[in-house]
DNA sequence: ACTAAAGCCTGGCTGC
DNA sequence: TGCAGCCAGGCTTTAG
């Protein structure tokens, strides 16, 4: 599922391909993709919009235009952007289409209908993201920050790491991976982790995110690769513990365990990540 | 102010 | 082979 590295790769790739393009027409095919916009309003607001930038904030993708509007999108579970040529048919589960001035079109494809879009005035962006944690690869995200917000929560550290208002960008995969690297038991309450152990956790979070960006992620996020399924990115199979139940731990050879926390799977090594 | 759980979705898998 | 039922999970909303 797209987490920060996947979103970052989508953004980089789209940035190269569509900045400078003009949207001649926009079509909202699934109303619930953009709650708060009617298809008519959606089409009208984006008609003739010239794309000046594609940016990322947390797991959100932002399309900036010459106008004062920004199109904010979230891929959620299964959302993908596809760049189609005139001879490509629009695939199933396409929920929005943006027709460009060069005959190509950008499609938002999402089989599970979890994805979201919102058109916001630029002046409103700050408040839109006011609850989102600082960028985990940025300067504001320090071990001191992490320790401070960890003190505010008694939830398990695994569930804590998925809370985008505390730490943003991690999802179920990278949360397990970061805890494995920093040898922290996923069941430990966030506020029970000593100051001394926060620095390795902070470093592990940065490591798993930047490493995946550098290796091309585990998912197929190439908007030109319309044939391929969602899975099968270049970095597939490089998970240390995620989805490795029963396989041997890379460090100690103990079998990796799967538990359920907050109705989500957590994978960890019960030997390396002892309480 | 925090935490827990339900809800949104569909394709793929399991078991009968 | 068919089908009911479950599972996957990012995030919001509701309830406690």
GROMACS .gro file of C-alpha atoms (C1' of nucleotides) in nm:
model
  307
    1UNK     CA    1   0.000   0.000   0.000
    2UNK     CA    2   0.135   0.339  -0.080
    3UNK     CA    3   0.329   0.489   0.208
    4UNK     CA    4   0.561   0.788   0.197
    5UNK     CA    5   0.826   0.634  -0.033
    6UNK     CA    6   0.569   0.521  -0.288
    7UNK     CA    7   0.398   0.859  -0.284
    8UNK     CA    8   0.733   1.035  -0.321
    9UNK     CA    9   0.817   0.822  -0.624
   10UNK     CA   10   0.477   0.892  -0.780
   11UNK     CA   11   0.531   1.263  -0.726
   12UNK     CA   12   0.880   1.262  -0.878
   13UNK     CA   13   0.763   1.071  -1.177
   14UNK     CA   14   0.453   1.284  -1.237
   15UNK     CA   15   0.654   1.601  -1.185
   16UNK     CA   16   0.877   1.509  -1.477
   17UNK     CA   17   0.589   1.426  -1.704
   18UNK     CA   18   0.313   1.678  -1.644
   19UNK     CA   19   0.452   2.005  -1.508
   20UNK     CA   20   0.385   2.267  -1.773
   21UNK     CA   21   0.087   2.076  -1.913
   22UNK     CA   22  -0.254   2.230  -1.931
   23UNK     CA   23  -0.567   2.038  -1.834
   24UNK     CA   24  -0.815   2.096  -2.114
   25UNK     CA   25  -1.092   1.907  -1.936
   26UNK     CA   26  -1.138   1.718  -1.610
   27UNK     CA   27  -1.392   1.444  -1.551
   28UNK     CA   28  -1.503   1.314  -1.211
   29UNK     CA   29  -1.644   0.965  -1.274
   30UNK     CA   30  -1.691   0.851  -0.915
   31UNK     CA   31  -1.851   1.119  -0.701
   32UNK     CA   32  -1.719   0.991  -0.370
   33UNK     CA   33  -1.362   1.036  -0.487
   34UNK     CA   34  -1.413   1.408  -0.432
   35UNK     CA   35  -1.675   1.459  -0.163
   36UNK     CA   36  -1.755   1.826  -0.149
   37UNK     CA   37  -1.733   1.867  -0.524
   38UNK     CA   38  -2.000   1.794  -0.781
   39UNK     CA   39  -1.870   1.655  -1.110
   40UNK     CA   40  -1.972   1.984  -1.270
   41UNK     CA   41  -1.787   2.197  -1.017
   42UNK     CA   42  -1.483   1.966  -1.036
   43UNK     CA   43  -1.472   1.996  -1.415
   44UNK     CA   44  -1.524   2.370  -1.416
   45UNK     CA   45  -1.261   2.445  -1.153
   46UNK     CA   46  -0.992   2.242  -1.327
   47UNK     CA   47  -1.071   2.333  -1.686
   48UNK     CA   48  -0.772   2.503  -1.849
   49UNK     CA   49  -0.568   2.467  -1.531
   50UNK     CA   50  -0.198   2.485  -1.603
   51UNK     CA   51   0.015   2.262  -1.380
   52UNK     CA   52   0.306   2.445  -1.223
   53UNK     CA   53   0.423   2.187  -0.970
   54UNK     CA   54   0.359   1.845  -0.820
   55UNK     CA   55   0.442   1.818  -0.451
   56UNK     CA   56   0.410   1.584  -0.157
   57UNK     CA   57   0.307   1.642   0.204
   58UNK     CA   58   0.302   1.324   0.412
   59UNK     CA   59   0.117   1.075   0.194
   60UNK     CA   60  -0.076   1.350   0.011
   61UNK     CA   61  -0.004   1.450  -0.347
   62UNK     CA   62  -0.051   1.817  -0.439
   63UNK     CA   63  -0.102   1.946  -0.790
   64UNK     CA   64  -0.035   2.320  -0.807
   65UNK     CA   65  -0.173   2.541  -1.081
   66UNK     CA   66  -0.123   2.888  -1.215
   67UNK     CA   67  -0.452   2.968  -1.045
   68UNK     CA   68  -0.492   2.994  -0.667
   69UNK     CA   69  -0.612   2.634  -0.649
   70UNK     CA   70  -0.436   2.315  -0.546
   71UNK     CA   71  -0.568   1.968  -0.617
   72UNK     CA   72  -0.498   1.761  -0.306
   73UNK     CA   73  -0.513   1.384  -0.353
   74UNK     CA   74  -0.463   1.077  -0.138
   75UNK     CA   75  -0.406   0.731  -0.285
   76UNK     CA   76  -0.518   0.551   0.032
   77UNK     CA   77  -0.509   0.176  -0.031
   78UNK     CA   78  -0.521   0.117  -0.401
   79UNK     CA   79  -0.514   0.451  -0.579
   80UNK     CA   80  -0.281   0.491  -0.878
   81UNK     CA   81  -0.212   0.756  -1.136
   82UNK     CA   82  -0.180   0.636  -1.495
   83UNK     CA   83  -0.064   0.837  -1.792
   84UNK     CA   84  -0.247   0.722  -2.102
   85UNK     CA   85  -0.175   0.780  -2.467
   86UNK     CA   86  -0.460   0.835  -2.714
   87UNK     CA   87  -0.463   0.468  -2.817
   88UNK     CA   88  -0.481   0.339  -2.457
   89UNK     CA   89  -0.827   0.248  -2.340
   90UNK     CA   90  -0.933   0.387  -2.006
   91UNK     CA   91  -0.895   0.094  -1.766
   92UNK     CA   92  -1.157  -0.035  -1.527
   93UNK     CA   93  -1.186   0.146  -1.191
   94UNK     CA   94  -1.084   0.482  -1.334
   95UNK     CA   95  -1.246   0.741  -1.111
   96UNK     CA   96  -1.123   1.066  -1.261
   97UNK     CA   97  -0.967   1.169  -1.591
   98UNK     CA   98  -0.760   1.477  -1.677
   99UNK     CA   99  -0.726   1.547  -2.049
  100UNK     CA  100  -0.408   1.731  -2.141
  101UNK     CA  101  -0.324   1.965  -2.426
  102UNK     CA  102  -0.094   1.710  -2.591
  103UNK     CA  103  -0.349   1.429  -2.641
  104UNK     CA  104  -0.233   1.235  -2.337
  105UNK     CA  105  -0.450   1.202  -2.028
  106UNK     CA  106  -0.393   1.134  -1.662
  107UNK     CA  107  -0.627   0.885  -1.498
  108UNK     CA  108  -0.687   0.829  -1.128
  109UNK     CA  109  -0.748   0.457  -1.099
  110UNK     CA  110  -0.864   0.301  -0.773
  111UNK     CA  111  -1.029  -0.038  -0.756
  112UNK     CA  112  -1.121  -0.009  -0.391
  113UNK     CA  113  -1.258   0.344  -0.403
  114UNK     CA  114  -1.073   0.458  -0.091
  115UNK     CA  115  -0.880   0.739  -0.261
  116UNK     CA  116  -0.973   1.103  -0.211
  117UNK     CA  117  -0.942   1.434  -0.393
  118UNK     CA  118  -1.009   1.788  -0.285
  119UNK     CA  119  -0.959   2.119  -0.458
  120UNK     CA  120  -0.842   2.377  -0.208
  121UNK     CA  121  -0.755   2.744  -0.229
  122UNK     CA  122  -0.385   2.786  -0.164
  123UNK     CA  123  -0.462   3.003   0.136
  124UNK     CA  124  -0.645   2.711   0.294
  125UNK     CA  125  -0.367   2.454   0.257
  126UNK     CA  126  -0.199   2.531   0.585
  127UNK     CA  127  -0.511   2.469   0.789
  128UNK     CA  128  -0.586   2.159   0.583
  129UNK     CA  129  -0.259   2.008   0.702
  130UNK     CA  130  -0.254   2.167   1.046
  131UNK     CA  131  -0.288   1.832   1.223
  132UNK     CA  132  -0.033   1.648   1.013
  133UNK     CA  133   0.301   1.566   1.178
  134UNK     CA  134   0.623   1.721   1.041
  135UNK     CA  135   0.789   1.559   0.742
  136UNK     CA  136   0.985   1.259   0.876
  137UNK     CA  137   1.274   1.329   0.639
  138UNK     CA  138   1.279   1.700   0.720
  139UNK     CA  139   1.462   1.913   0.979
  140UNK     CA  140   1.169   1.943   1.218
  141UNK     CA  141   1.153   1.570   1.277
  142UNK     CA  142   1.423   1.528   1.540
  143UNK     CA  143   1.474   1.263   1.810
  144UNK     CA  144   1.368   1.530   2.060
  145UNK     CA  145   1.041   1.587   1.874
  146UNK     CA  146   0.976   1.214   1.854
  147UNK     CA  147   1.045   1.160   2.222
  148UNK     CA  148   0.820   1.450   2.317
  149UNK     CA  149   0.516   1.327   2.120
  150UNK     CA  150   0.575   0.970   2.237
  151UNK     CA  151   0.526   1.091   2.594
  152UNK     CA  152   0.167   1.189   2.507
  153UNK     CA  153   0.050   0.839   2.416
  154UNK     CA  154   0.000   0.516   2.601
  155UNK     CA  155  -0.088   0.327   2.284
  156UNK     CA  156   0.146   0.059   2.156
  157UNK     CA  157   0.441   0.203   1.965
  158UNK     CA  158   0.325   0.023   1.649
  159UNK     CA  159  -0.017   0.190   1.655
  160UNK     CA  160   0.145   0.517   1.755
  161UNK     CA  161   0.370   0.512   1.447
  162UNK     CA  162   0.064   0.482   1.223
  163UNK     CA  163  -0.091   0.797   1.370
  164UNK     CA  164  -0.023   1.061   1.104
  165UNK     CA  165  -0.070   1.343   1.352
  166UNK     CA  166   0.228   1.214   1.552
  167UNK     CA  167   0.458   1.074   1.282
  168UNK     CA  168   0.356   1.099   0.921
  169UNK     CA  169   0.447   0.892   0.618
  170UNK     CA  170   0.470   0.550   0.780
  171UNK     CA  171   0.212   0.283   0.702
  172UNK     CA  172   0.179  -0.074   0.809
  173UNK     CA  173   0.486  -0.198   0.623
  174UNK     CA  174   0.744   0.060   0.726
  175UNK     CA  175   0.617   0.076   1.086
  176UNK     CA  176   0.703  -0.293   1.133
  177UNK     CA  177   1.033  -0.248   0.952
  178UNK     CA  178   1.144   0.051   1.159
  179UNK     CA  179   1.064  -0.126   1.487
  180UNK     CA  180   1.256  -0.433   1.376
  181UNK     CA  181   1.565  -0.229   1.290
  182UNK     CA  182   1.556  -0.041   1.619
  183UNK     CA  183   1.485  -0.367   1.811
  184UNK     CA  184   1.174  -0.234   1.982
  185UNK     CA  185   0.885  -0.461   2.073
  186UNK     CA  186   0.576  -0.339   1.885
  187UNK     CA  187   0.355  -0.389   2.190
  188UNK     CA  188   0.552  -0.148   2.410
  189UNK     CA  189   0.346   0.159   2.504
  190UNK     CA  190   0.494   0.464   2.330
  191UNK     CA  191   0.542   0.653   2.656
  192UNK     CA  192   0.728   0.360   2.816
  193UNK     CA  193   1.017   0.369   2.571
  194UNK     CA  194   1.328   0.522   2.724
  195UNK     CA  195   1.487   0.837   2.585
  196UNK     CA  196   1.793   0.632   2.499
  197UNK     CA  197   1.596   0.405   2.264
  198UNK     CA  198   1.428   0.688   2.075
  199UNK     CA  199   1.736   0.789   1.879
  200UNK     CA  200   1.769   0.446   1.711
  201UNK     CA  201   1.396   0.447   1.636
  202UNK     CA  202   1.421   0.793   1.482
  203UNK     CA  203   1.716   0.680   1.271
  204UNK     CA  204   1.535   0.362   1.165
  205UNK     CA  205   1.229   0.557   1.050
  206UNK     CA  206   1.446   0.779   0.833
  207UNK     CA  207   1.640   0.478   0.707
  208UNK     CA  208   1.346   0.266   0.593
  209UNK     CA  209   1.184   0.561   0.417
  210UNK     CA  210   1.492   0.690   0.236
  211UNK     CA  211   1.615   0.341   0.154
  212UNK     CA  212   1.287   0.252  -0.014
  213UNK     CA  213   1.282   0.578  -0.211
  214UNK     CA  214   1.637   0.509  -0.328
  215UNK     CA  215   1.556   0.154  -0.433
  216UNK     CA  216   1.236   0.226  -0.619
  217UNK     CA  217   0.991   0.094  -0.358
  218UNK     CA  218   0.811  -0.236  -0.334
  219UNK     CA  219   0.507  -0.134  -0.533
  220UNK     CA  220   0.455  -0.053  -0.896
  221UNK     CA  221   0.415   0.323  -0.894
  222UNK     CA  222   0.522   0.406  -1.248
  223UNK     CA  223   0.235   0.596  -1.413
  224UNK     CA  224   0.351   0.474  -1.753
  225UNK     CA  225   0.341   0.112  -1.648
  226UNK     CA  226  -0.030   0.065  -1.701
  227UNK     CA  227  -0.015  -0.309  -1.766
  228UNK     CA  228   0.150  -0.408  -1.443
  229UNK     CA  229  -0.041  -0.480  -1.126
  230UNK     CA  230  -0.007  -0.276  -0.812
  231UNK     CA  231   0.252  -0.509  -0.669
  232UNK     CA  232   0.587  -0.595  -0.817
  233UNK     CA  233   0.791  -0.278  -0.768
  234UNK     CA  234   1.166  -0.289  -0.806
  235UNK     CA  235   1.228  -0.331  -0.437
  236UNK     CA  236   0.974  -0.607  -0.382
  237UNK     CA  237   1.088  -0.886  -0.154
  238UNK     CA  238   1.328  -0.669   0.041
  239UNK     CA  239   1.118  -0.653   0.353
  240UNK     CA  240   1.299  -0.758   0.669
  241UNK     CA  241   0.997  -0.876   0.865
  242UNK     CA  242   0.682  -0.748   0.695
  243UNK     CA  243   0.485  -1.039   0.546
  244UNK     CA  244   0.759  -1.278   0.661
  245UNK     CA  245   0.561  -1.478   0.918
  246UNK     CA  246   0.743  -1.804   0.994
  247UNK     CA  247   1.056  -1.707   0.801
  248UNK     CA  248   1.378  -1.683   0.994
  249UNK     CA  249   1.492  -1.350   1.137
  250UNK     CA  250   1.794  -1.210   0.952
  251UNK     CA  251   1.976  -1.148   1.279
  252UNK     CA  252   1.902  -1.444   1.503
  253UNK     CA  253   1.722  -1.703   1.286
  254UNK     CA  254   1.420  -1.712   1.517
  255UNK     CA  255   1.089  -1.735   1.329
  256UNK     CA  256   0.924  -1.401   1.253
  257UNK     CA  257   0.589  -1.367   1.428
  258UNK     CA  258   0.267  -1.204   1.316
  259UNK     CA  259   0.032  -1.045   1.566
  260UNK     CA  260  -0.273  -0.824   1.525
  261UNK     CA  261  -0.272  -0.472   1.667
  262UNK     CA  262  -0.557  -0.233   1.603
  263UNK     CA  263  -0.693  -0.489   1.354
  264UNK     CA  264  -0.374  -0.468   1.150
  265UNK     CA  265  -0.096  -0.723   1.111
  266UNK     CA  266   0.232  -0.649   1.283
  267UNK     CA  267   0.540  -0.855   1.203
  268UNK     CA  268   0.836  -0.874   1.438
  269UNK     CA  269   1.110  -1.095   1.575
  270UNK     CA  270   1.014  -1.205   1.926
  271UNK     CA  271   1.379  -1.267   2.008
  272UNK     CA  272   1.545  -0.948   1.876
  273UNK     CA  273   1.253  -0.729   1.979
  274UNK     CA  274   1.205  -0.850   2.335
  275UNK     CA  275   1.027  -0.633   2.587
  276DA     C1'  276  -0.759   1.466   2.584
  277DC     C1'  277  -0.697   1.047   2.480
  278DT     C1'  278  -0.825   0.551   2.297
  279DA     C1'  279  -1.100   0.190   2.065
  280DA     C1'  280  -1.383   0.039   1.713
  281DA     C1'  281  -1.667   0.082   1.312
  282DG     C1'  282  -1.696   0.208   0.842
  283DC     C1'  283  -1.556   0.288   0.375
  284DC     C1'  284  -1.441  -0.069  -0.059
  285DT     C1'  285  -1.330  -0.479  -0.394
  286DG     C1'  286  -1.044  -0.865  -0.544
  287DG     C1'  287  -0.845  -1.270  -0.404
  288DC     C1'  288  -0.838  -1.646  -0.125
  289DT     C1'  289  -1.034  -2.035   0.181
  290DG     C1'  290  -1.347  -2.381   0.293
  291DC     C1'  291  -1.760  -2.615   0.215
  292DT     C1'  292  -1.743  -2.511  -1.023
  293DG     C1'  293  -1.989  -2.196  -0.723
  294DC     C1'  294  -2.049  -1.926  -0.357
  295DA     C1'  295  -2.051  -1.734   0.110
  296DG     C1'  296  -1.745  -1.535   0.414
  297DC     C1'  297  -1.319  -1.350   0.541
  298DC     C1'  298  -0.902  -1.071   0.483
  299DA     C1'  299  -0.606  -0.683   0.333
  300DG     C1'  300  -0.542  -0.171   0.522
  301DG     C1'  301  -0.515   0.441   0.537
  302DC     C1'  302  -0.777   0.737   0.737
  303DT     C1'  303  -1.213   0.956   0.929
  304DT     C1'  304  -1.585   0.941   1.224
  305DT     C1'  305  -1.826   0.801   1.619
  306DA     C1'  306  -1.859   0.641   2.073
  307DG     C1'  307  -1.663   0.574   2.511
   0.00000   0.00000   0.00000
